[in-house]
Coordinates of C-alpha atoms in Angstrom, one line a residue:
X279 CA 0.0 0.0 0.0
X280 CA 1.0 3.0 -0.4
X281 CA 0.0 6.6 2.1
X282 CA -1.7 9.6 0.2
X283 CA -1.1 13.0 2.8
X284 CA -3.9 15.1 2.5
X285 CA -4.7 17.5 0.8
X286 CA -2.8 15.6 -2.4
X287 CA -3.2 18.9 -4.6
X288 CA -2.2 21.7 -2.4
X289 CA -3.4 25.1 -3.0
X290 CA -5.9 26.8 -4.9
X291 CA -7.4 23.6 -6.5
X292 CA -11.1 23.4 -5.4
X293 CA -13.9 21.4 -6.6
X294 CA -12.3 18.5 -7.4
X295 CA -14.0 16.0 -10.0
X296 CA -12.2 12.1 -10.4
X297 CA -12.5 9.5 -12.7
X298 CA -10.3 6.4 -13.3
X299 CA -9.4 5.6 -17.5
X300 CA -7.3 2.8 -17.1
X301 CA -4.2 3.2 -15.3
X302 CA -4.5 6.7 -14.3
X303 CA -7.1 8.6 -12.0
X304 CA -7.7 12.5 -13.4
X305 CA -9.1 15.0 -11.6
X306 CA -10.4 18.3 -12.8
X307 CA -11.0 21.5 -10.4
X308 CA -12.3 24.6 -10.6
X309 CA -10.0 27.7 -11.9
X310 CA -12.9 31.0 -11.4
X311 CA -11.1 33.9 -12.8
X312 CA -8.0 32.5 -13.8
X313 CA -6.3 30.7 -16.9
X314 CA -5.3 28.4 -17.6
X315 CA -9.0 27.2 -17.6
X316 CA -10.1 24.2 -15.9
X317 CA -6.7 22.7 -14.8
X318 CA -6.5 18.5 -15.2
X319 CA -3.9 16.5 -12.8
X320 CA -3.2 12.7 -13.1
X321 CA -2.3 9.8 -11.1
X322 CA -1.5 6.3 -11.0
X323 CA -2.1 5.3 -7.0
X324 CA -4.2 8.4 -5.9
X325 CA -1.1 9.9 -3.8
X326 CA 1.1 11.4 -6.3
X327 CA 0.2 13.8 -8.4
X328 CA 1.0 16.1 -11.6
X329 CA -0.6 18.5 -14.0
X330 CA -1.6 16.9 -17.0
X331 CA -2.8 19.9 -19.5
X332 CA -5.7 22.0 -18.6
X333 CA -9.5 22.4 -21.0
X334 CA -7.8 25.4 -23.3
X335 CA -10.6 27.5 -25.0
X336 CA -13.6 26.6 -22.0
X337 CA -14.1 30.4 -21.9
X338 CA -16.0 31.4 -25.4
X339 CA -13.5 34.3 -27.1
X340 CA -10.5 33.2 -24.6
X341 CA -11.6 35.7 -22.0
X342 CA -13.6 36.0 -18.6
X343 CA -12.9 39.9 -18.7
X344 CA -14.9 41.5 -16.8
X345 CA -16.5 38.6 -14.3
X346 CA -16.4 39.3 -11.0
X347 CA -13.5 38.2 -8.5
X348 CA -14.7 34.0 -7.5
X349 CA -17.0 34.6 -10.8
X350 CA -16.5 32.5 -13.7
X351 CA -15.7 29.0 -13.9
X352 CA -17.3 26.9 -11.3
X353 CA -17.2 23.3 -10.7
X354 CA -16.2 21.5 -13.9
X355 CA -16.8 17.7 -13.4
X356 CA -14.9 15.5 -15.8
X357 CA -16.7 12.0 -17.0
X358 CA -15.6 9.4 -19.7
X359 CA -18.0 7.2 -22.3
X360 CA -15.5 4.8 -23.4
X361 CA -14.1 6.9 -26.2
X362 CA -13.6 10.6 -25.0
X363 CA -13.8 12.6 -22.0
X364 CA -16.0 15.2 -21.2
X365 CA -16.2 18.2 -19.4
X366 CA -19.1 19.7 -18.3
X367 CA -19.0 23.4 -16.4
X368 CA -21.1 26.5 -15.6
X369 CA -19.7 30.1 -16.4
X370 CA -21.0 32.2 -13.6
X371 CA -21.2 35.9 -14.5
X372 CA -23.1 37.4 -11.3
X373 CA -22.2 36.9 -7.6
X374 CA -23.6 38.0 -4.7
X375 CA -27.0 38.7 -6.8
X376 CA -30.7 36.7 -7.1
X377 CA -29.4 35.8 -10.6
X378 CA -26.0 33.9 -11.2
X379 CA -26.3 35.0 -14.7
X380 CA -24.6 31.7 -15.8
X381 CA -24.2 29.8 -19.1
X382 CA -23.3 25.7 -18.9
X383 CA -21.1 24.3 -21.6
X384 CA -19.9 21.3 -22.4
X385 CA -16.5 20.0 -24.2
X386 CA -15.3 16.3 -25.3
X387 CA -11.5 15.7 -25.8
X388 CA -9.6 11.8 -26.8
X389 CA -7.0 12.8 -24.3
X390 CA -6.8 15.4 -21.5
X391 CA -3.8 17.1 -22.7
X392 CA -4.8 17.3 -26.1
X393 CA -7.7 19.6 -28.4
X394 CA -11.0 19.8 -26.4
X395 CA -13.5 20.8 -28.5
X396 CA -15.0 24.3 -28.6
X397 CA -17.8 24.8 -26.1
X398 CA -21.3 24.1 -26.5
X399 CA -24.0 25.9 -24.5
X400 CA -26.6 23.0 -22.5
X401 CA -29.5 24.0 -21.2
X402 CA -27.9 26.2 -18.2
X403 CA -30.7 25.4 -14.9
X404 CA -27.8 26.2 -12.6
X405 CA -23.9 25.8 -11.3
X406 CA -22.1 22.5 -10.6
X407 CA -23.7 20.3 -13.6
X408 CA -22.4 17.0 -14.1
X409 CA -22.8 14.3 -17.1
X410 CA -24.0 10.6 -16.8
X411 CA -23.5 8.0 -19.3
X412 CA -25.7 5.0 -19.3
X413 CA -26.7 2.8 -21.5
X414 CA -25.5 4.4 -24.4
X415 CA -27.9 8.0 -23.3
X416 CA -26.2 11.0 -22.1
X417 CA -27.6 12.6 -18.7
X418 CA -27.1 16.3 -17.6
X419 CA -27.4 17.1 -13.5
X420 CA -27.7 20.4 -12.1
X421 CA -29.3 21.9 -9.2
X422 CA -31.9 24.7 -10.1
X423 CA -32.4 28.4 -8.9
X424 CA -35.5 30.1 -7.9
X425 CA -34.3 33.6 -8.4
X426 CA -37.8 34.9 -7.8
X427 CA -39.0 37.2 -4.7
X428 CA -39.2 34.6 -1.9
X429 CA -37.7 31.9 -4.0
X430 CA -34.8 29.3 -2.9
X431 CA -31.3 30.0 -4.7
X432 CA -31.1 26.1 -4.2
X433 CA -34.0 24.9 -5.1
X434 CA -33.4 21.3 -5.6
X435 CA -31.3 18.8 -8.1
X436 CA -32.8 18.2 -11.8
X437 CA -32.2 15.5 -14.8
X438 CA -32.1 16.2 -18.2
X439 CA -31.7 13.8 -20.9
X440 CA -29.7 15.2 -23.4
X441 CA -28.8 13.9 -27.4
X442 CA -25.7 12.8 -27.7
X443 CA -25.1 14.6 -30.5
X444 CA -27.0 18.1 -30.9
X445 CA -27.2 18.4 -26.8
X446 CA -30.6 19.2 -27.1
X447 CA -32.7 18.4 -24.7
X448 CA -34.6 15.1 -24.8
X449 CA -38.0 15.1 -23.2
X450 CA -38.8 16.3 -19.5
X451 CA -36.5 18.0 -17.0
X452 CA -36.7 15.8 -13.7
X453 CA -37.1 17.0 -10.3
X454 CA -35.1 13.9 -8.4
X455 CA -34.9 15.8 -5.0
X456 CA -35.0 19.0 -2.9
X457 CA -33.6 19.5 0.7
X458 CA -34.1 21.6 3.9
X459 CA -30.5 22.0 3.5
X460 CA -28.6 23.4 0.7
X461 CA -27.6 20.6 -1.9
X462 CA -25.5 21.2 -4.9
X463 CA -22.9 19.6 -6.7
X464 CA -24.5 16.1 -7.8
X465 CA -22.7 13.4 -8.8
X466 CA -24.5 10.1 -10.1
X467 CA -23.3 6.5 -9.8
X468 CA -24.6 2.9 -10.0
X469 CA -24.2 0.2 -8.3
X470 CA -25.8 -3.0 -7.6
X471 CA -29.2 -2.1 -9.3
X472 CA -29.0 1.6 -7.0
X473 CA -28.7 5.0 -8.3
X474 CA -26.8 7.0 -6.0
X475 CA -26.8 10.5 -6.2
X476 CA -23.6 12.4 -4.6
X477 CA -24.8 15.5 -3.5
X478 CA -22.5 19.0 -1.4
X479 CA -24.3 20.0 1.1
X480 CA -24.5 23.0 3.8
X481 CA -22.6 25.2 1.1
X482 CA -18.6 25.6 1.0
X483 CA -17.5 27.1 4.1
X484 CA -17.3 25.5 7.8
X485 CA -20.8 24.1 7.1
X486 CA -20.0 22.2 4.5
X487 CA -20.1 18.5 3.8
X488 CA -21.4 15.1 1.8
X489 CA -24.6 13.7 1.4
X490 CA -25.7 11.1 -0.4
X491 CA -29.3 9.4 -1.8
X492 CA -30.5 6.8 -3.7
X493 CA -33.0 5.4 -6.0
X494 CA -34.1 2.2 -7.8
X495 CA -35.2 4.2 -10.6
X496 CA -32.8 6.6 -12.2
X497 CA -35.4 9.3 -12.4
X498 CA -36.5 9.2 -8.7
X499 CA -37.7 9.2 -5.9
X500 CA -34.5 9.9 -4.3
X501 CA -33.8 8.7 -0.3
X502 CA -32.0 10.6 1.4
X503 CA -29.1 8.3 3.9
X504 CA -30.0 9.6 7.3
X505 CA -26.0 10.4 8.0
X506 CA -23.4 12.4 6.4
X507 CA -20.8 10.6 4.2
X508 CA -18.6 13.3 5.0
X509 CA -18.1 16.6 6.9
X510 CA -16.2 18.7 9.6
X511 CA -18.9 21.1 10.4
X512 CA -19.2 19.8 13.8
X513 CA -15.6 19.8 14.7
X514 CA -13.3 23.0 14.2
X515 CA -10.3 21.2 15.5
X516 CA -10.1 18.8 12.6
X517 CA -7.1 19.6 10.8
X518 CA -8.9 19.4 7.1
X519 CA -12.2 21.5 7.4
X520 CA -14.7 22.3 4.7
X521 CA -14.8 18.9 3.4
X522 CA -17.1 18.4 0.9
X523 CA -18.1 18.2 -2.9
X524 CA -17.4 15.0 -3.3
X525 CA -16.8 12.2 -6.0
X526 CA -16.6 8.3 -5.7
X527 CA -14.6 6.1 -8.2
X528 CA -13.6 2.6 -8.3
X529 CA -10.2 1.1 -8.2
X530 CA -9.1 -1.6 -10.5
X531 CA -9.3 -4.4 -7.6
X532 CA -12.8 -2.9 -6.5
X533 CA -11.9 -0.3 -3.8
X534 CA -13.3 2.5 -3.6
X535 CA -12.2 6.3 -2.9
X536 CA -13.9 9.7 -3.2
X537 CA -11.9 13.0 -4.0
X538 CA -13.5 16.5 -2.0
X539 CA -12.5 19.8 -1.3
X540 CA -11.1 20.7 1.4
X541 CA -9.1 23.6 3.6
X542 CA -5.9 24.3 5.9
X543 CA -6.9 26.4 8.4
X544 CA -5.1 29.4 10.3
X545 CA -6.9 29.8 13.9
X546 CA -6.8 33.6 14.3
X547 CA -8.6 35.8 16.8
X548 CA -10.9 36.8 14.5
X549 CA -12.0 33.0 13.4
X550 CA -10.5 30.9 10.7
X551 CA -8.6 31.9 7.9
X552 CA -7.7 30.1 5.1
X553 CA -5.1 31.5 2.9
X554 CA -4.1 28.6 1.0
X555 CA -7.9 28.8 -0.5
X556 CA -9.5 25.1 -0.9
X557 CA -7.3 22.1 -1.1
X558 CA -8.0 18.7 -3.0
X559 CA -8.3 15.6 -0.8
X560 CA -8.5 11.6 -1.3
X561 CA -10.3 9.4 1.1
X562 CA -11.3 5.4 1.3
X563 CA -15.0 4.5 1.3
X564 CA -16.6 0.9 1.9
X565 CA -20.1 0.2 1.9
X566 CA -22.4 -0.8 5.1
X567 CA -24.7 -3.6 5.4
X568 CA -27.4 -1.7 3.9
X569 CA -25.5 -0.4 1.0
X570 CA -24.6 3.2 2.1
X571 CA -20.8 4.5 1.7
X572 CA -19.1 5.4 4.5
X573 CA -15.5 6.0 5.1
X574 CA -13.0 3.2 5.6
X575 CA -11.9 4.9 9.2
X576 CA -15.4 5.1 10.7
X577 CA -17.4 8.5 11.1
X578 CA -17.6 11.6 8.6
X579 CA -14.2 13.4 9.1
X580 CA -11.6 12.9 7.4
X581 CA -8.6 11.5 7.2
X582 CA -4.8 13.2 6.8
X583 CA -3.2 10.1 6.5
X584 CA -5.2 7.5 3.9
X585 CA -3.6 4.4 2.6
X586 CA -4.7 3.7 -1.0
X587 CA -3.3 1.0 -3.6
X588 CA 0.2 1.0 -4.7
X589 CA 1.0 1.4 -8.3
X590 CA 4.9 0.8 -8.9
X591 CA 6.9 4.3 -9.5
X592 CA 5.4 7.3 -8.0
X593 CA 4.3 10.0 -11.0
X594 CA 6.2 12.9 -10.8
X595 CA 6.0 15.0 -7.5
X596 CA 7.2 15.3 -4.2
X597 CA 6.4 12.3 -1.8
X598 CA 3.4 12.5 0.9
X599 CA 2.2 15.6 -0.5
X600 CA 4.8 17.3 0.4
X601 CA 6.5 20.6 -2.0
X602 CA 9.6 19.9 -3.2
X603 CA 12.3 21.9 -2.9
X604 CA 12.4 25.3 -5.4
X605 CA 15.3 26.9 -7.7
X606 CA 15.1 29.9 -9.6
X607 CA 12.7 29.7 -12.0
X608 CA 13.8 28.8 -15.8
X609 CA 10.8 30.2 -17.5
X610 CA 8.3 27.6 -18.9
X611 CA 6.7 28.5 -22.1
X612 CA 4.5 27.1 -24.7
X613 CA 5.1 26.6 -28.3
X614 CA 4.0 30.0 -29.0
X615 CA 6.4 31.4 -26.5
X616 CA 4.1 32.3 -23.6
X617 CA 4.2 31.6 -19.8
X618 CA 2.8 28.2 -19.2
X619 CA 1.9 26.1 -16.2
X620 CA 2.3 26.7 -13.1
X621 CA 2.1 30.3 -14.0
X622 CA -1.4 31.3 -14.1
X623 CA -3.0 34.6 -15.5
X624 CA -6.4 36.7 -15.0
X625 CA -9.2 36.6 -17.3
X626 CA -7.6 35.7 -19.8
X627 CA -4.6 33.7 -21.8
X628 CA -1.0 35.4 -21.6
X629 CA -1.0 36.6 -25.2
X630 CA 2.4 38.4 -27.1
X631 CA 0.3 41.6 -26.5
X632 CA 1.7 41.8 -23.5
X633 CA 3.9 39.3 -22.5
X634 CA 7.6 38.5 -24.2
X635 CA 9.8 35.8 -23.2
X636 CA 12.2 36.2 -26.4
X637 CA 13.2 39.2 -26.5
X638 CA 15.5 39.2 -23.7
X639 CA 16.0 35.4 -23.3
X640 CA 15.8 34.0 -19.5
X641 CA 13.4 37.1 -18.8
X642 CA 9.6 37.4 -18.7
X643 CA 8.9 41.1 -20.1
X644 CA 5.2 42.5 -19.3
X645 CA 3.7 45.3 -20.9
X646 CA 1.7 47.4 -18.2
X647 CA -1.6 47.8 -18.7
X648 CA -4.6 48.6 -16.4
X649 CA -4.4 48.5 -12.4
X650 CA -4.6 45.5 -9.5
X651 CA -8.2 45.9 -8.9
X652 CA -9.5 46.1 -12.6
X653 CA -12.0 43.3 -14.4
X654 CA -10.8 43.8 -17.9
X655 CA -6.8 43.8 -18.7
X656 CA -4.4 43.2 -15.4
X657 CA -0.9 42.0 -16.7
X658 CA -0.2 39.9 -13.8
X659 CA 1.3 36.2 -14.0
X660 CA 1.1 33.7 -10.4
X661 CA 2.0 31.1 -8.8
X662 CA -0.6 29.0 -5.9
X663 CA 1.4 29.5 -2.8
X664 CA 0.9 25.6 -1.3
X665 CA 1.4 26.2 2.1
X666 CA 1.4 28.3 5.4
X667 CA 4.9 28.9 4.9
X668 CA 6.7 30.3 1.8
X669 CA 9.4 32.9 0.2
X670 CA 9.3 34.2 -3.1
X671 CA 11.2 36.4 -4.8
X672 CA 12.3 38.0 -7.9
X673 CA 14.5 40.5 -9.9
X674 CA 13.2 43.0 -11.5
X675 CA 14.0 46.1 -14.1
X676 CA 12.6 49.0 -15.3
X677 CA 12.2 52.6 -15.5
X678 CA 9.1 53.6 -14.3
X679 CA 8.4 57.6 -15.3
X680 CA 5.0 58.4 -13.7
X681 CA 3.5 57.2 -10.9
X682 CA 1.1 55.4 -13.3
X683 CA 4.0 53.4 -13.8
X684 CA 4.7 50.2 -11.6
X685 CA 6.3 47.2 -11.6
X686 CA 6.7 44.4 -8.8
X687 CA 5.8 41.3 -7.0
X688 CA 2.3 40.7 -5.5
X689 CA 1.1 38.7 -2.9
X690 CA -2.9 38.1 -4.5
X691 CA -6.0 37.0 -3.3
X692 CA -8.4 39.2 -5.6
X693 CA -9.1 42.8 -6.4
X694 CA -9.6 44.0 -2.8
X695 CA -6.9 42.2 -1.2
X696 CA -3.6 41.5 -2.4
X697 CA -0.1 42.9 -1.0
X698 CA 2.5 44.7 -3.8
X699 CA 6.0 45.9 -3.9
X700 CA 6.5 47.8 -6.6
X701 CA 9.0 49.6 -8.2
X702 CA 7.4 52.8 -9.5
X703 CA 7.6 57.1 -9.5
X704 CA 7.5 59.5 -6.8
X705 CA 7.7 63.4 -6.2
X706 CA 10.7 64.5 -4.8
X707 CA 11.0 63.9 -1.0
X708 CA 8.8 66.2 0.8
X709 CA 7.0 67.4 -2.4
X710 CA 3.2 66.4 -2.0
X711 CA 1.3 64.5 -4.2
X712 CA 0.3 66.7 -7.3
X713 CA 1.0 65.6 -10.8
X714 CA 4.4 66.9 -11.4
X715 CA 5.9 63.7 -12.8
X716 CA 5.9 65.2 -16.7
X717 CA 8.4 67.8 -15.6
X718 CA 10.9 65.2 -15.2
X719 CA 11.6 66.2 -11.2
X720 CA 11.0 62.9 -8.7
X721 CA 12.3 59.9 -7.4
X722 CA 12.5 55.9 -8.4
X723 CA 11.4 54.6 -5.0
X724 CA 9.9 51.0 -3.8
X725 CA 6.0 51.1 -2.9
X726 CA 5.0 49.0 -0.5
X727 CA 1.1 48.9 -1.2
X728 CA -1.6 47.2 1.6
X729 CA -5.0 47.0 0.0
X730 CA -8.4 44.9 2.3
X731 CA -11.7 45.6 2.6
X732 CA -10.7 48.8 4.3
X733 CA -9.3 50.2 0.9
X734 CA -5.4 50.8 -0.2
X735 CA -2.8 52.3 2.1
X736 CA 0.6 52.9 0.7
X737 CA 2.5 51.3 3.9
X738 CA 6.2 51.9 3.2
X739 CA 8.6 53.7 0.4
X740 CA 11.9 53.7 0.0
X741 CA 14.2 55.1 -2.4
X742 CA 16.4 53.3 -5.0
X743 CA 18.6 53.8 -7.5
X744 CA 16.8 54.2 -10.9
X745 CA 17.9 52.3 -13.8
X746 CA 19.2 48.8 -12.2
X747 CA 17.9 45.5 -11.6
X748 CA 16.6 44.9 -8.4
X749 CA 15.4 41.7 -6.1
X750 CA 12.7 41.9 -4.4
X751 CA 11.2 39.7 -2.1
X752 CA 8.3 38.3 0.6
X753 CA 8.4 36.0 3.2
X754 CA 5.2 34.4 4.4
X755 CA 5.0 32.6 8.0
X756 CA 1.0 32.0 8.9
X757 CA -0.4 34.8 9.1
X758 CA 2.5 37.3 8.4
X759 CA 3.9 38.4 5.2
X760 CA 7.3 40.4 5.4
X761 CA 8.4 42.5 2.0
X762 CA 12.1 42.9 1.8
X763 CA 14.7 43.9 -1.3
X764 CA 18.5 42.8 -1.6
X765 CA 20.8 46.0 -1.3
X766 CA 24.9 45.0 -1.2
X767 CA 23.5 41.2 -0.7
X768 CA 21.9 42.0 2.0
X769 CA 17.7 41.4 2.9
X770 CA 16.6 45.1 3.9
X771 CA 13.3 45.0 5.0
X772 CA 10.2 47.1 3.6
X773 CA 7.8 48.4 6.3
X774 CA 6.4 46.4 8.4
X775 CA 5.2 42.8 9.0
X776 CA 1.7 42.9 7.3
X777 CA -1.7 40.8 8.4
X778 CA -1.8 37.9 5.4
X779 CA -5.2 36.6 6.7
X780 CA -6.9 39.3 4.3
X781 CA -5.8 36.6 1.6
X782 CA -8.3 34.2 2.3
X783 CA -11.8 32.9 1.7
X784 CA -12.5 33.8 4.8
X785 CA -11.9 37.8 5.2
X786 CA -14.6 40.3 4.5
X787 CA -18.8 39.8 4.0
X788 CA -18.6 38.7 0.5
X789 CA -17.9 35.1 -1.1
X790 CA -14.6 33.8 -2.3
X791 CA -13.9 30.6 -3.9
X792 CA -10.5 31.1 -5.0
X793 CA -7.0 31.0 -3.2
X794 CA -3.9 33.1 -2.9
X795 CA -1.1 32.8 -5.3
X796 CA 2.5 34.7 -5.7
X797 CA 3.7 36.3 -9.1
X798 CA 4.5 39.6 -11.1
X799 CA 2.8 42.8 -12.7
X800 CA 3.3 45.3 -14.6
X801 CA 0.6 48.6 -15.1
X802 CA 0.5 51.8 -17.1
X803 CA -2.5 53.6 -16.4
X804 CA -1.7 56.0 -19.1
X805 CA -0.4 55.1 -22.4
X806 CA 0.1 51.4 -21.8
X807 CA 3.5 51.0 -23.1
X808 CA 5.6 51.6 -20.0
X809 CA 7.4 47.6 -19.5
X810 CA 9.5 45.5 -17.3
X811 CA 11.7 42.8 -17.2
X812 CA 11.8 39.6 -14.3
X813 CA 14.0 37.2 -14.0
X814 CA 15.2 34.8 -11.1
X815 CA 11.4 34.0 -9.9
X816 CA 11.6 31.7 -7.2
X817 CA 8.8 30.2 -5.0
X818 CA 9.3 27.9 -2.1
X819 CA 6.5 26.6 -0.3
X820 CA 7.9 24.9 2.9
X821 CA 6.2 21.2 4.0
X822 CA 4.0 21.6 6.9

């Protein structure tokens, strides 16, 4: 046997969807605002690990500009007829509203790291669809929306039969069940003459967790199991909270294991915060006397530690979970020359519009365009910080001449909280702020920018020499994030040790789905043409 350490994808990876084809278990989980779209990992034993290609072109026109932060793509579960895979995923355009304002598409593909096929719109009842196959018909799950006055946002789980070929609906929607408690997320399986129907329930905080029902027909009526197949929301000391959105699938030998979301914690005095955003997780499942699933160590938490089937060589990745061990970064690119995996981007593909990796080889060159908190066109690229722990830093030059001009390293969670240190313009020493930069006067200086729900606060500056490369840098420890820059070889801190718990799902009245990550930006409020040039990123997430 071997010992998967939970959570087996670390980091912003929520929402996770499993299959087994074969030899190798995939797993596909949600990406919201940020490309690439719909990331796919693989596996051989369900411990190890690695990126196997992500769903390129699931966002219609290449771009989610202007969704909302945690808007976009939600939930894409990943299913398999025999032949090809499919993806099936909601694009969620409103949050926070009555209406979602979502579209549901649906892709096929012979291989997960090949062509998926252009997007087609299904009929669109809600977020977190799913696909059944059986018996050569094509089924489409979703939950529906009341968005009426006085109406339930979840207002129960419906099955449509689709064609296999048009995606047309076939006949009636089906109503198979509604819930005092929110339900989402379903997930349908069979399994000696049952249909059981994986549902998330309690939504996808602290409250969250499994359920599952069951039919004899596939169309209903749906039974509820009077227990939870999985949840923490009546423990906060369990080390993996949030657990739920679930999926079962069977092993080769006839096991049988369910992915789930999940998330790391950071007890704080103003309740939980979890930085690392929602985590993918593995656990073992058997089946009781009556047929139910329940999990192989007893009760509904689960597990850190799960043993699951051996399968020779480890895939690629660092053992137990665990992060390996960084070096600078030599910069991954695609055929076209653009910033691939693990570098991620907002709303949009890296395009040679504004990113260059040839020019100056060894160097990743962004064109500044509009600000951290805009929709539309951030030039920004990241890396999901794993765990509680981490450093990253990079080098950096330009010559920024307006104080529309900036260039730096970002800590990120979304448009209202994210850290920056940015190289960038300021009026001479003393001078106030008032538009002088045309007249040439002012200094190159590094901005040490705090924005949270309480707005943006420009928390430190410090003068540099203009013209040369500099390294700039954060450390993260918990809760704390610490800026620094390398002068003579030497850390130099910038301002102070700043509160990192605004990074996380869990800061602030409104929802967040997402998770922070590390990178680079560039912005020129003005004429965008104002660029810079990194090198040397390094990100090293420590093992917990």
């Amino acid at each position: 046997m071997t010992v998967a350490r939970n959570p087996v994808i670390r980091g912003f990876a929520p929402d996770p969807s499993l299959i087994r084809v074969g030899e190798w278990y995939y797993v596909a989980t949600s990406s919201f605002e940020w490309f690439p779209t719909i990331p796919l990992h693989r596996s051989r034993d369900l411990a190890h690990w690695e990126y196997a290609g992500h769903v390129r072109g699931a966002a219609p026109g290449g771009s989610l500009r202007g969704v909302p932060d945690s808007a976009g793509i939600w939930a894409p579960s990943l299913s398999w007829d025999g032949e090809r895979f499919w993806v099936v995923y909601t694009i969620v355009r409103s949050v926070g509203t009555r209406y979602f304002d979502l579209d549901t598409y649906v892709s096929t593909a012979t291989a997960v790291g090949g062509e998926w096929s252009a997007p087609r719109r299904v009929a669109s009842h809600g977020f977190d669809p799913a696909l059944f196959h059986h018996e050569g018909r094509l089924w489409l799950l979703n939950m529906q929306s009341d968005h009426r006055p006085g109406g339930r946002r979840f207002a129960g789980i419906v099955l449509t039969e689709l064609d296999r070929s048009t995606l047309r609906p076939l006949g009636d929607t089906h109503l198979l069940l509604q819930h005092d408690r929110l339900i989402e997320g379903p997930k349908l399986l069979i399994r000696d003459g049952w249909f059981y129907l994986v549902l998330a329930e309690g939504g996808t905080g602290v409250e969250h967790g499994v359920r599952v029902a069951r039919s004899r027909a596939l169309t209903g009526p749906y039974e509820l199991d009077d227990l939870p197949l999985l949840t923490t929301r009546d423990d906060p000391k369990v080390p993996l909270q949030k657990a739920g959105h679930a999926e079962l699938v069977r092993t080769p030998t006839g096991e049988w294991f369910l992915s789930h979301l999940t998330a790391r914690p950071l007890d704080t005095a103003r309740g939980i915060r979890c930085t690392l955003g929602r985590e993918t997780a593995v656990q073992a499942v058997t089946w009781d006397s009556e047929g139910w699933p329940r999990l192989r160590q007893g009760g509904w938490h689960p597990a850190v530690e799960v043993e699951v089937p051996a399968a020779g060589a480890p895939t690629s990745g660092a053992p137990d979970g665990a992060a390996p061990a960084a070096t600078p970064e030599t910069v991954r690119t695609s055929s076209e020359g653009l910033p691939t995996w693990p570098w991620s981007s907002l709303r949009a593909e890296p395009d040679a519009s504004w990113v260059d990796t040839t020019t100056r080889p060894g160097w990743i060159r962004l064109r500044g365009r509009q600000g951290p908190e805009s929709l539309w066109d951030q030039s920004v690229l990241a890396q999901r910080i794993t765990e509680h722990r981490a450093e990253v830093e990079v080098t950096v030059e330009a010559r920024p001449r307006t104080f529309g001009e900036a260039a730096g390293l970002t800590l990120r969670y979304n448009t209202d909280s994210y850290l920056s240190l940015d190289l960038t313009w300021a009026e001479p020493e003393g001078e106030p702020q008032r538009g002088q930069q045309w007249r040439g006067e002012g200094r190159t200086v590094l901005s040490l920018l705090e924005r949270d729900g309480d707005g943006a606060r420009q928390v430190a500056v410090v003068e540099v020499e203009p013209g040369r490369p500099i390294t700039l840098g954060a450390s993260v420890d918990g809760a704390e994030a610490r800026f620094w820059y390398l002068r003579d070889g030497l850390r130099t801190p910038v301002g102070p040790p700043l509160d990192f718990t605004h990074l996380s799902d869990d800061y602030g009245p409104r929802l967040r789905f997402t998770g922070t990550l590390a990178g680079i930006h560039a912005q020129d409020l003005v004429a965008a043409e104002f660029t810079a040039d990194f090198s040397g990123f390094r990100l090293v997430c420590g093992a917990e």
